[in-house]
CSV table of C-alpha atoms in Angstrom, one decimal:
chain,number,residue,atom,x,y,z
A,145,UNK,CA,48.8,9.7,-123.0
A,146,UNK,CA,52.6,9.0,-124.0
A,147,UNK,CA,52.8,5.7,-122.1
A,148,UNK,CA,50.3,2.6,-122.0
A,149,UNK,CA,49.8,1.9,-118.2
A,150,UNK,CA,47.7,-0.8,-116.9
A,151,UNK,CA,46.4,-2.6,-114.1
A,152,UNK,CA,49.7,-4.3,-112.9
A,153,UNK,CA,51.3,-1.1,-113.4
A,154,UNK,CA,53.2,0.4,-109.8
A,155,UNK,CA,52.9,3.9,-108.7
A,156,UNK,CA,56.6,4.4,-108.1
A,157,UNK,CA,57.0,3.3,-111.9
A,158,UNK,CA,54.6,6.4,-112.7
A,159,UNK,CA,56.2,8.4,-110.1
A,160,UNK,CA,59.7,8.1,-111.9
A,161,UNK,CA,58.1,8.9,-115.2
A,162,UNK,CA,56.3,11.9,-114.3
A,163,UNK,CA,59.0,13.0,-111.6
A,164,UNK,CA,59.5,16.2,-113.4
A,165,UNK,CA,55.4,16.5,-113.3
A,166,UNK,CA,55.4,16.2,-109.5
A,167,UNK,CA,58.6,17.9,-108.5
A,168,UNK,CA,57.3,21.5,-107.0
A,169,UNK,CA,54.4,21.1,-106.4
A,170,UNK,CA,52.0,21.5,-103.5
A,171,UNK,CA,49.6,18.8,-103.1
A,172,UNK,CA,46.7,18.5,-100.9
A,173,UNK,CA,45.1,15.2,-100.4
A,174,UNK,CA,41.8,14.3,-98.4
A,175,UNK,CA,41.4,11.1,-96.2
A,176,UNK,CA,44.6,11.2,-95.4
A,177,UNK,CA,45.1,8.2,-92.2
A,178,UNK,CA,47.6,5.2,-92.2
A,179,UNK,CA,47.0,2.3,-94.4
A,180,UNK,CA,44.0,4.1,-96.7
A,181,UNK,CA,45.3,5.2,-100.1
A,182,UNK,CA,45.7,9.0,-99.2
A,183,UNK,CA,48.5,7.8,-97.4
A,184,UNK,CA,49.9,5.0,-99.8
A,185,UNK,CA,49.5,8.2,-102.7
A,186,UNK,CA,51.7,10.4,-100.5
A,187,UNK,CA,54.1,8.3,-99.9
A,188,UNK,CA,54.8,7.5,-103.5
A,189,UNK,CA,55.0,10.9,-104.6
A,190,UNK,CA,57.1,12.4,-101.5
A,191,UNK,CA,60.0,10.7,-103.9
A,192,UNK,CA,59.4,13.2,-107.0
A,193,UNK,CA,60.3,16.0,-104.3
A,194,UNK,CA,57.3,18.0,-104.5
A,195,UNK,CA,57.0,21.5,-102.4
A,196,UNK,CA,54.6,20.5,-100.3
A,197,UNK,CA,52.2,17.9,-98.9
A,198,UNK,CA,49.1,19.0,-97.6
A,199,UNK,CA,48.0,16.0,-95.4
A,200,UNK,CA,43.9,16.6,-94.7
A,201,UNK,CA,41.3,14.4,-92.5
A,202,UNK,CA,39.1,13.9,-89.8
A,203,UNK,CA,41.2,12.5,-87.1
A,204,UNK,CA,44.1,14.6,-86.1
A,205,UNK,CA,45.9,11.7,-84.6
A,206,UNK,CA,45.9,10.0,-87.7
A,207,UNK,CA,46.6,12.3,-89.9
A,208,UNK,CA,49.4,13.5,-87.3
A,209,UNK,CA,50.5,10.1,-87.8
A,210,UNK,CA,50.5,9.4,-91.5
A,211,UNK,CA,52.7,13.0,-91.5
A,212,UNK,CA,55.3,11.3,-89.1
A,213,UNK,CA,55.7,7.9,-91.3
A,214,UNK,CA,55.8,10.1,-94.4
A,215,UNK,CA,58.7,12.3,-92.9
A,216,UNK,CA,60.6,9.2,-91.6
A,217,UNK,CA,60.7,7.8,-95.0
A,218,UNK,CA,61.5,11.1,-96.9
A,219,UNK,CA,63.0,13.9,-94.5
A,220,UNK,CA,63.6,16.4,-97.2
A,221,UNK,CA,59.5,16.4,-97.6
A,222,UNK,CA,57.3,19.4,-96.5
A,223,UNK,CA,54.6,18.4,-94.6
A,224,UNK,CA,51.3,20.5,-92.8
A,225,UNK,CA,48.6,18.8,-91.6
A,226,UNK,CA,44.9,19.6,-91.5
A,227,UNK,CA,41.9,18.8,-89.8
A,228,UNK,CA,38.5,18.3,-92.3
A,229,UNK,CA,35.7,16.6,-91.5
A,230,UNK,CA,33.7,16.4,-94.4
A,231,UNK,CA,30.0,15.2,-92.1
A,232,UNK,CA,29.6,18.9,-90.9
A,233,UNK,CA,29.5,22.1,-93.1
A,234,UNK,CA,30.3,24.3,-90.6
A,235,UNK,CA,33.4,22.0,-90.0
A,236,UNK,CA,34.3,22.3,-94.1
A,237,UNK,CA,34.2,25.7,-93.7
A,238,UNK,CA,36.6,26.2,-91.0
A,239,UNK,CA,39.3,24.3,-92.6
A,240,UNK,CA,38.9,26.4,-96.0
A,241,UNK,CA,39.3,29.5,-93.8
A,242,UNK,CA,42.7,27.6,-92.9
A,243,UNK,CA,43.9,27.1,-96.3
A,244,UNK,CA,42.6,30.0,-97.5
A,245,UNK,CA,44.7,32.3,-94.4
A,246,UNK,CA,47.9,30.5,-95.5
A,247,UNK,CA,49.7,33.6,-96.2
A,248,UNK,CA,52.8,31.1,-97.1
A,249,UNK,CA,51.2,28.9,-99.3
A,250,UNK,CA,49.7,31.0,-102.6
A,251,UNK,CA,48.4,27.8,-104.6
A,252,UNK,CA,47.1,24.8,-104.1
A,253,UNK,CA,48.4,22.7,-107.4
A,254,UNK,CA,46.7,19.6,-107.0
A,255,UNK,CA,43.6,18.7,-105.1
A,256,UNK,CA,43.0,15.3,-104.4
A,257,UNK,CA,39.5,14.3,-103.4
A,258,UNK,CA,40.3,11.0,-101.6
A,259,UNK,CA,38.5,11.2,-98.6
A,260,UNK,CA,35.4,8.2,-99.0
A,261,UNK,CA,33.3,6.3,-96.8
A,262,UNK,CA,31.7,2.9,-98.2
A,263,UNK,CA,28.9,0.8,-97.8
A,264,UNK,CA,27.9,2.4,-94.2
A,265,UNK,CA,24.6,2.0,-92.4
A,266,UNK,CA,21.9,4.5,-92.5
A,267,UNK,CA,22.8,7.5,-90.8
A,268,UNK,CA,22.4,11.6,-90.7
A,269,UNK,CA,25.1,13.9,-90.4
A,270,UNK,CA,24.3,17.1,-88.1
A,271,UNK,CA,23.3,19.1,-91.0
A,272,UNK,CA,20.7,16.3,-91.7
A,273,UNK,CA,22.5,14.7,-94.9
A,274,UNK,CA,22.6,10.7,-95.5
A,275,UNK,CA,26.2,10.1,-94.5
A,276,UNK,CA,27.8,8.5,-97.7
A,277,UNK,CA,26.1,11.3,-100.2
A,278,UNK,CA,27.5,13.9,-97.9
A,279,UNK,CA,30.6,12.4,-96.7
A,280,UNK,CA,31.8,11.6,-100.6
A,281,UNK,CA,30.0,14.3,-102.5
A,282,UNK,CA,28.5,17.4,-100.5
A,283,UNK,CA,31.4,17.8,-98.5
A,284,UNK,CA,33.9,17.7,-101.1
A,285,UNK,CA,32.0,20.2,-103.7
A,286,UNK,CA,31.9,22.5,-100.7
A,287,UNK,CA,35.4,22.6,-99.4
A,288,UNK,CA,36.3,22.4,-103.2
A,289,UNK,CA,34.8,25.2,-104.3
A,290,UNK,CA,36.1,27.3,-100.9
A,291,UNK,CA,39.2,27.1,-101.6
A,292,UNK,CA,39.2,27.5,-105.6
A,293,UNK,CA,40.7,30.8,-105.5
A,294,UNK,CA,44.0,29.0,-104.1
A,295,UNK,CA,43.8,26.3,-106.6
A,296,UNK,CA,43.2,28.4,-109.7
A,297,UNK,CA,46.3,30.6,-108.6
A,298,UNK,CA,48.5,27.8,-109.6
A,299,UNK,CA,49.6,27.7,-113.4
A,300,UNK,CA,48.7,24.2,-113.9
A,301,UNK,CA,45.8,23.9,-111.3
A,302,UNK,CA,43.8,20.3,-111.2
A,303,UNK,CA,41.2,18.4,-109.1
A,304,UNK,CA,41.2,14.4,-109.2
A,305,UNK,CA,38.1,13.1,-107.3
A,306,UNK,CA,38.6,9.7,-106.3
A,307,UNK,CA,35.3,7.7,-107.5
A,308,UNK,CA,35.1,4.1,-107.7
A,309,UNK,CA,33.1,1.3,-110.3
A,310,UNK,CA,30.4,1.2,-107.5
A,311,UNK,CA,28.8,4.1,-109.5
A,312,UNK,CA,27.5,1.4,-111.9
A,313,UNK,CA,24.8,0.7,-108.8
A,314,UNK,CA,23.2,3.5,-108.4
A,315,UNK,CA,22.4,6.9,-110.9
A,316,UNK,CA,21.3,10.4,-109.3
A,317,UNK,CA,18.6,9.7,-107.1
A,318,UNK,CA,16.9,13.3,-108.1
A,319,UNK,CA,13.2,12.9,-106.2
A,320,UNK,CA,14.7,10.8,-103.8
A,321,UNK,CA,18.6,11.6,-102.9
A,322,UNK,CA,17.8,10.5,-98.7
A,323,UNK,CA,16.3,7.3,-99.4
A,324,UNK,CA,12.9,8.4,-97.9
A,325,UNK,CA,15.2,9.2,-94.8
A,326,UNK,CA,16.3,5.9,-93.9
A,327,UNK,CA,12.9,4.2,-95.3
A,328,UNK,CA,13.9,2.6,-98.5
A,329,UNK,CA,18.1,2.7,-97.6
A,330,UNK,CA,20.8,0.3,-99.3
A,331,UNK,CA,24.2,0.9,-98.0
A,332,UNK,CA,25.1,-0.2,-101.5
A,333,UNK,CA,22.7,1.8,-103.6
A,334,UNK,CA,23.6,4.8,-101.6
A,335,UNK,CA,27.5,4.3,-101.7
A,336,UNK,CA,26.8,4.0,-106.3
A,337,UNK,CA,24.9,7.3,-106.1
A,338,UNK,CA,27.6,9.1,-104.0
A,339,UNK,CA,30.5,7.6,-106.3
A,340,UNK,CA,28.8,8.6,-109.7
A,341,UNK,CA,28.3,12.0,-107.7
A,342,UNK,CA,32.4,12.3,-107.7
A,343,UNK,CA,32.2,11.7,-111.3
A,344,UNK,CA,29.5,13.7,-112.1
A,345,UNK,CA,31.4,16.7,-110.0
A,346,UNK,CA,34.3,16.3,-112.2
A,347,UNK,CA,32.7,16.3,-115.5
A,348,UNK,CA,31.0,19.6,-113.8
A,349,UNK,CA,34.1,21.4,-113.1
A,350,UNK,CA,35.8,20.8,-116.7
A,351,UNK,CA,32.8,22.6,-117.9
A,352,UNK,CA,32.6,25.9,-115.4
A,353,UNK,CA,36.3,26.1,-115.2
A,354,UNK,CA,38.4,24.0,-118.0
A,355,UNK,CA,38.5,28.0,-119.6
A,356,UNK,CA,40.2,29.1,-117.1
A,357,UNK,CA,43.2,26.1,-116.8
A,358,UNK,CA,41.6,23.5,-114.1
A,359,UNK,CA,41.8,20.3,-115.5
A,360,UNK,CA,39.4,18.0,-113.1
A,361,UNK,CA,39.1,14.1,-113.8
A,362,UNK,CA,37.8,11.0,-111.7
A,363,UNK,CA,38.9,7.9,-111.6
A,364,UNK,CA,38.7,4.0,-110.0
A,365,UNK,CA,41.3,3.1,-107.9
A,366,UNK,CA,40.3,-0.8,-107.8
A,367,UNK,CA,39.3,-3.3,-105.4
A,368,UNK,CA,42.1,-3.0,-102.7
A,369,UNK,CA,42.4,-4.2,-99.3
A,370,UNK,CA,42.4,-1.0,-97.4
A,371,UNK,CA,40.9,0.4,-94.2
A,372,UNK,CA,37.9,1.9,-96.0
A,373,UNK,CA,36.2,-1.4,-96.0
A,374,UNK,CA,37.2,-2.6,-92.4
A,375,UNK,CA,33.5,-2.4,-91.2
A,376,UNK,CA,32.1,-5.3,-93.6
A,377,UNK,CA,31.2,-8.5,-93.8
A,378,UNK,CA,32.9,-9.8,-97.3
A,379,UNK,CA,30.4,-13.2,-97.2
A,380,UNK,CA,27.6,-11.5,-96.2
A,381,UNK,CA,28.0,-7.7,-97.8
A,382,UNK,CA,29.5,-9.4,-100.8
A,383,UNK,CA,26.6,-11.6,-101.3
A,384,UNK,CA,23.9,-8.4,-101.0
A,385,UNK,CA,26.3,-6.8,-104.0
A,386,UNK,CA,26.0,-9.4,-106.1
A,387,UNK,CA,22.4,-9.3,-105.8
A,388,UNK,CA,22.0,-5.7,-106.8
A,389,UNK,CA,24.6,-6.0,-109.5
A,390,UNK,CA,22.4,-9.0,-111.2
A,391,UNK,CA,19.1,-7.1,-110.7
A,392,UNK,CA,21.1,-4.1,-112.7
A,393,UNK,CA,22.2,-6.3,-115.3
A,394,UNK,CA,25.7,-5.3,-114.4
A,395,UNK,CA,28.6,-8.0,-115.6
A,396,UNK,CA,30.3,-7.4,-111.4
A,397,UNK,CA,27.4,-9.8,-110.7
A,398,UNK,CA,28.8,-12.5,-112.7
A,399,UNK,CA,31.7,-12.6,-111.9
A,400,UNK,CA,34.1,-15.5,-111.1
A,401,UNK,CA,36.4,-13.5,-108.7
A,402,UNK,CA,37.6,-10.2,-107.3
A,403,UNK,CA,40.6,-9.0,-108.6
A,404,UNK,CA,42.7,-7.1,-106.6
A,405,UNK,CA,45.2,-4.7,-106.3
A,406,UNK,CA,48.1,-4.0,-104.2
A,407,UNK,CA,48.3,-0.2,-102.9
A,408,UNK,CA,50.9,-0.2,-105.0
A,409,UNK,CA,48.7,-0.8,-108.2
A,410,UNK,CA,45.9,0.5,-106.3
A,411,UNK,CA,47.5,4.5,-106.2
A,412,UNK,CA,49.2,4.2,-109.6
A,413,UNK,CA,46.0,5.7,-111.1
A,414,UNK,CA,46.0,8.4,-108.5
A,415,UNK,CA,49.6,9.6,-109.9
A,416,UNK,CA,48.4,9.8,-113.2
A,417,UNK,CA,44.9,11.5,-112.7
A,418,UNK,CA,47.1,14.6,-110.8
A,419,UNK,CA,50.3,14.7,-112.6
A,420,UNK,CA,50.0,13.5,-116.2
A,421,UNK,CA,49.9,16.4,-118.8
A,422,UNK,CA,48.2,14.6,-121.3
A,423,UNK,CA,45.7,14.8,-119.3
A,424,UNK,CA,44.6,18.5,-120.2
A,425,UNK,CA,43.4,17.4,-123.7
A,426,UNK,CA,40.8,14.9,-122.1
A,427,UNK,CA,39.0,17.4,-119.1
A,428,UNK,CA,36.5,16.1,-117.4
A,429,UNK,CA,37.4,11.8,-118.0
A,430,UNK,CA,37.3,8.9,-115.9
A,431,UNK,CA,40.5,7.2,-115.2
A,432,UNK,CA,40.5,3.2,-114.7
A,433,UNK,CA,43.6,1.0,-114.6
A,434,UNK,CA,46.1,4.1,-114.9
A,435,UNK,CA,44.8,5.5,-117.9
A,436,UNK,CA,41.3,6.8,-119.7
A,437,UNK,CA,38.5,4.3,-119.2
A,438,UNK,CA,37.1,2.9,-122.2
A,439,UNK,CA,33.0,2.9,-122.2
A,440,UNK,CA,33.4,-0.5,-124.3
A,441,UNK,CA,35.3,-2.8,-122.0
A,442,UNK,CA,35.4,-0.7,-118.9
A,443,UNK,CA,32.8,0.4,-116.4
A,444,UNK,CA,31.9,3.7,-117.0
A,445,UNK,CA,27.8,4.2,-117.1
A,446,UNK,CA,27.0,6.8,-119.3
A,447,UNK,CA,24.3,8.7,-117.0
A,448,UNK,CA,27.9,9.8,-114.8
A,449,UNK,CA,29.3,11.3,-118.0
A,450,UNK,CA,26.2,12.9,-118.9
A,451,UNK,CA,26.7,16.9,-118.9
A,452,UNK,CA,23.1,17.7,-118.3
A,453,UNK,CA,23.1,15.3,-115.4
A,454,UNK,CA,26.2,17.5,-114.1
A,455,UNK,CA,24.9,20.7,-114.2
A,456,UNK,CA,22.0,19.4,-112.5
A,457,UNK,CA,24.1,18.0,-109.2
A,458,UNK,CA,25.8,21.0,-109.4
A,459,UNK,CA,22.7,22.9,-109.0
A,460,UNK,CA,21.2,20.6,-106.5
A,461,UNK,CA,24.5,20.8,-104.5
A,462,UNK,CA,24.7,24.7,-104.6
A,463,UNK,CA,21.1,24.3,-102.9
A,464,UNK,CA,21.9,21.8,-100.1
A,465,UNK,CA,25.2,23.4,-98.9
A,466,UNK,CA,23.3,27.1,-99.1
A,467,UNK,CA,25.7,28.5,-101.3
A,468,UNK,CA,26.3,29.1,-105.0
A,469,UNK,CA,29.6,29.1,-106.9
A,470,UNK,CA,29.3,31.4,-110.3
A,471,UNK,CA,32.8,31.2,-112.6
C-alpha cells in the first residue's frame, strides 16, 4: 500500500487520494440507514463522483431516507435504492432477482457487506437460523453469491465484508453453530462466531475466485458510536465482555479504556478495503486501522485466516441456504 494510513486517519483524506479509484464506479453497500456506517461510507465517497450508489437494507424508509440526505449533499450522485432483508432467504433472493433484472446496470464494481447486527438476544429467523450467524453471515454469502455474475462483469470486481475484532470471542462453532437452540446462547459468543464468519467468507472467496479478478478482503471498522449498538447496556453488556475476553485470555479484557473512533475514522478503513489497488496483491486480508492488520500487534486470530477453516464454512453455508456455488 503506497501510503501509511492509521487510526486517526479521515475517510475524505482517503477519498481524495483514491478519487481516481472511486470515480465510475457503481457501488452497492448493505445496511444502509441514517447514522450507521453504510451511510457515513456513502456519503464520503459520493465526492469521488462514482456512477452509481446502490443504497440496500431492510427498512425502506430508511434506506429512502439515507438516499435523500445523500442527494442533498451531492446532487450530481446517482442513487437506487433496495430493499434486503438479510433474516429471510426467500427475502435475499428476491432482491438478487432485482439486481440481477437491472438491464441498466451491467456490473456491480464493489460490494460492500456492511449490513451487521450485534450482541442481540436469542432469537430464530423464519428459516430457523440464530439471528446474528444468519443476519451477518448466511445472508450475506447468499445474496453474494446470487448476484456474482453482475459483480464478476466488472473489470476490477471486489467484495469488502465488514467484520469486526469481536471475532477474537468466538471461532466456528462446527458441532454446535445454534447454541443448542437458545440452550447454551451468549449474545457475545454468538456475535465473535458470526464476525470471524465475514472473515472466514472473505479468505473463501480469494480462493474460489481471486483467478478470475475478485479481490475480497475484511476488515475492523473500530469501536464507533453508531446505531448498531443502540440496544445495549454499555455498564452492564460491557461488563459481560470483559468477562469472556479474560476467560479467552484476550488483551480487550484488560484494557484501561475504549478507544473510539469518529465515523469519520470509523469508515476510512471501508474506502480503502473497496478502492485501494494495492490491495489485489494481498486477496483474501483483514484490514484494521486503514491498512493490513498485522497478526503481531493487531487482533487477528489465526483460526479466521485459516483456509481449511474457510472451505469448511463455505461448505457448511452451501448446505444451510440449499444451494451450492461451483467457480
Amino acid at each position: 500500500m503506497a501510503k501509511q494510513y492509521d487510526a486517526q486517519t479521515a475517510a475524505d483524506v482517503i477519498v481524495r487520494d483514491l478519487s481516481s479509484e472511486i470515480v465510475n464506479k457503481v457501488v452497492l453497500t448493505t445496511g444502509v440507514s441514517p447514522g450507521g456506517l453504510g451511510a457515513f461510507f456513502n456519503q464520503y465517497i459520493a465526492s469521488a463522483k462514482p456512477a452509481l450508489l446502490i443504497l440496500a437494507g431492510r427498512n425502506p424508509a430508511k434506506i429512502q431516507e439515507a438516499a435523500e440526505s445523500l442527494v442533498e449533499e451531492h446532487s450530481d450522485v446517482q442513487v437506487r435504492t433496495l430493499r434486503l432483508d438479510l433474516e429471510s432467504l426467500k427475502q435475499i433472493r428476491e432482491a438478487a432477482d432485482s439486481v440481477n433484472g437491472w438491464s441498466d446496470v451491467p456490473q456491480i464494481d464493489v460490494l460492500v457487506n456492511n449490513a451487521s447486527t450485534m450482541a442481540c438476544e436469542y432469537t430464530k429467523t423464519e428459516d430457523g437460523f440464530e439471528r446474528q450467524f444468519a443476519t451477518n453471515h448466511l445472508g450475506p454469502f447468499l445474496f453474494t453469491n446470487l448476484i456474482m455474475a453482475k459483480i464478476l462483469a466488472s473489470e476490477s470486481p471486489r467484495i469488502v465484508n465488514v467484520s469486526s475484532n469481536g471475532h477474537r470471542l468466538s471461532q466456528i462453532r462446527w458441532p454446535d453453530i445454534g447454541f443448542s437452540d437458545g440452550q447454551l446462547y451468549n449474545k457475545w459468543r454468538a456475535y465473535g462466531q458470526s464476525k470471524t464468519a465475514n472473515i472466514l467468507h472473505a479468505v473463501a472467496l480469494a480462493m474460489k475466485l481471486g483467478k478470475k479478478g475478485l479481490t475480497a478482503v475484511s476488515l475492523h471498522p473500530g469501536v464507533i458510536h453508531t446505531n448498531l449498538a443502540r440496544h445495549l447496556d454499555l455498564n452492564t453488556d460491557s461488563a459481560g465482555l470483559d468477562v469472556i475476553d479474560r476467560e479467552l485470555g484476550n488483551a480487550e479484557g484488560w484494557r484501561e479504556r475504549v478507544n473510539f473512533k469518529t465515523p469519520a475514522c470509523g469508515v476510512a478503513t471501508h474506502v480503502v478495503a473497496a478502492f485501494d489497488p494495492a490491495l489485489k496483491e494481498h486477496n483474501g486480508d483483514h484490514l484494521q486501522d486503514s491498512h493490513i492488520a498485522d497478526p503481531y500487534v493487531d487482533t487477528i486470530k489465526p483460526y479466521a485466516r485459516d483456509k481449511v477453516e474457510a472451505d469448511r464454512l463455505w461448505k457448511l453455508s452451501e448446505e444451510l441456504v440449499g444451494q451450492s456455488f461451483a467457480y
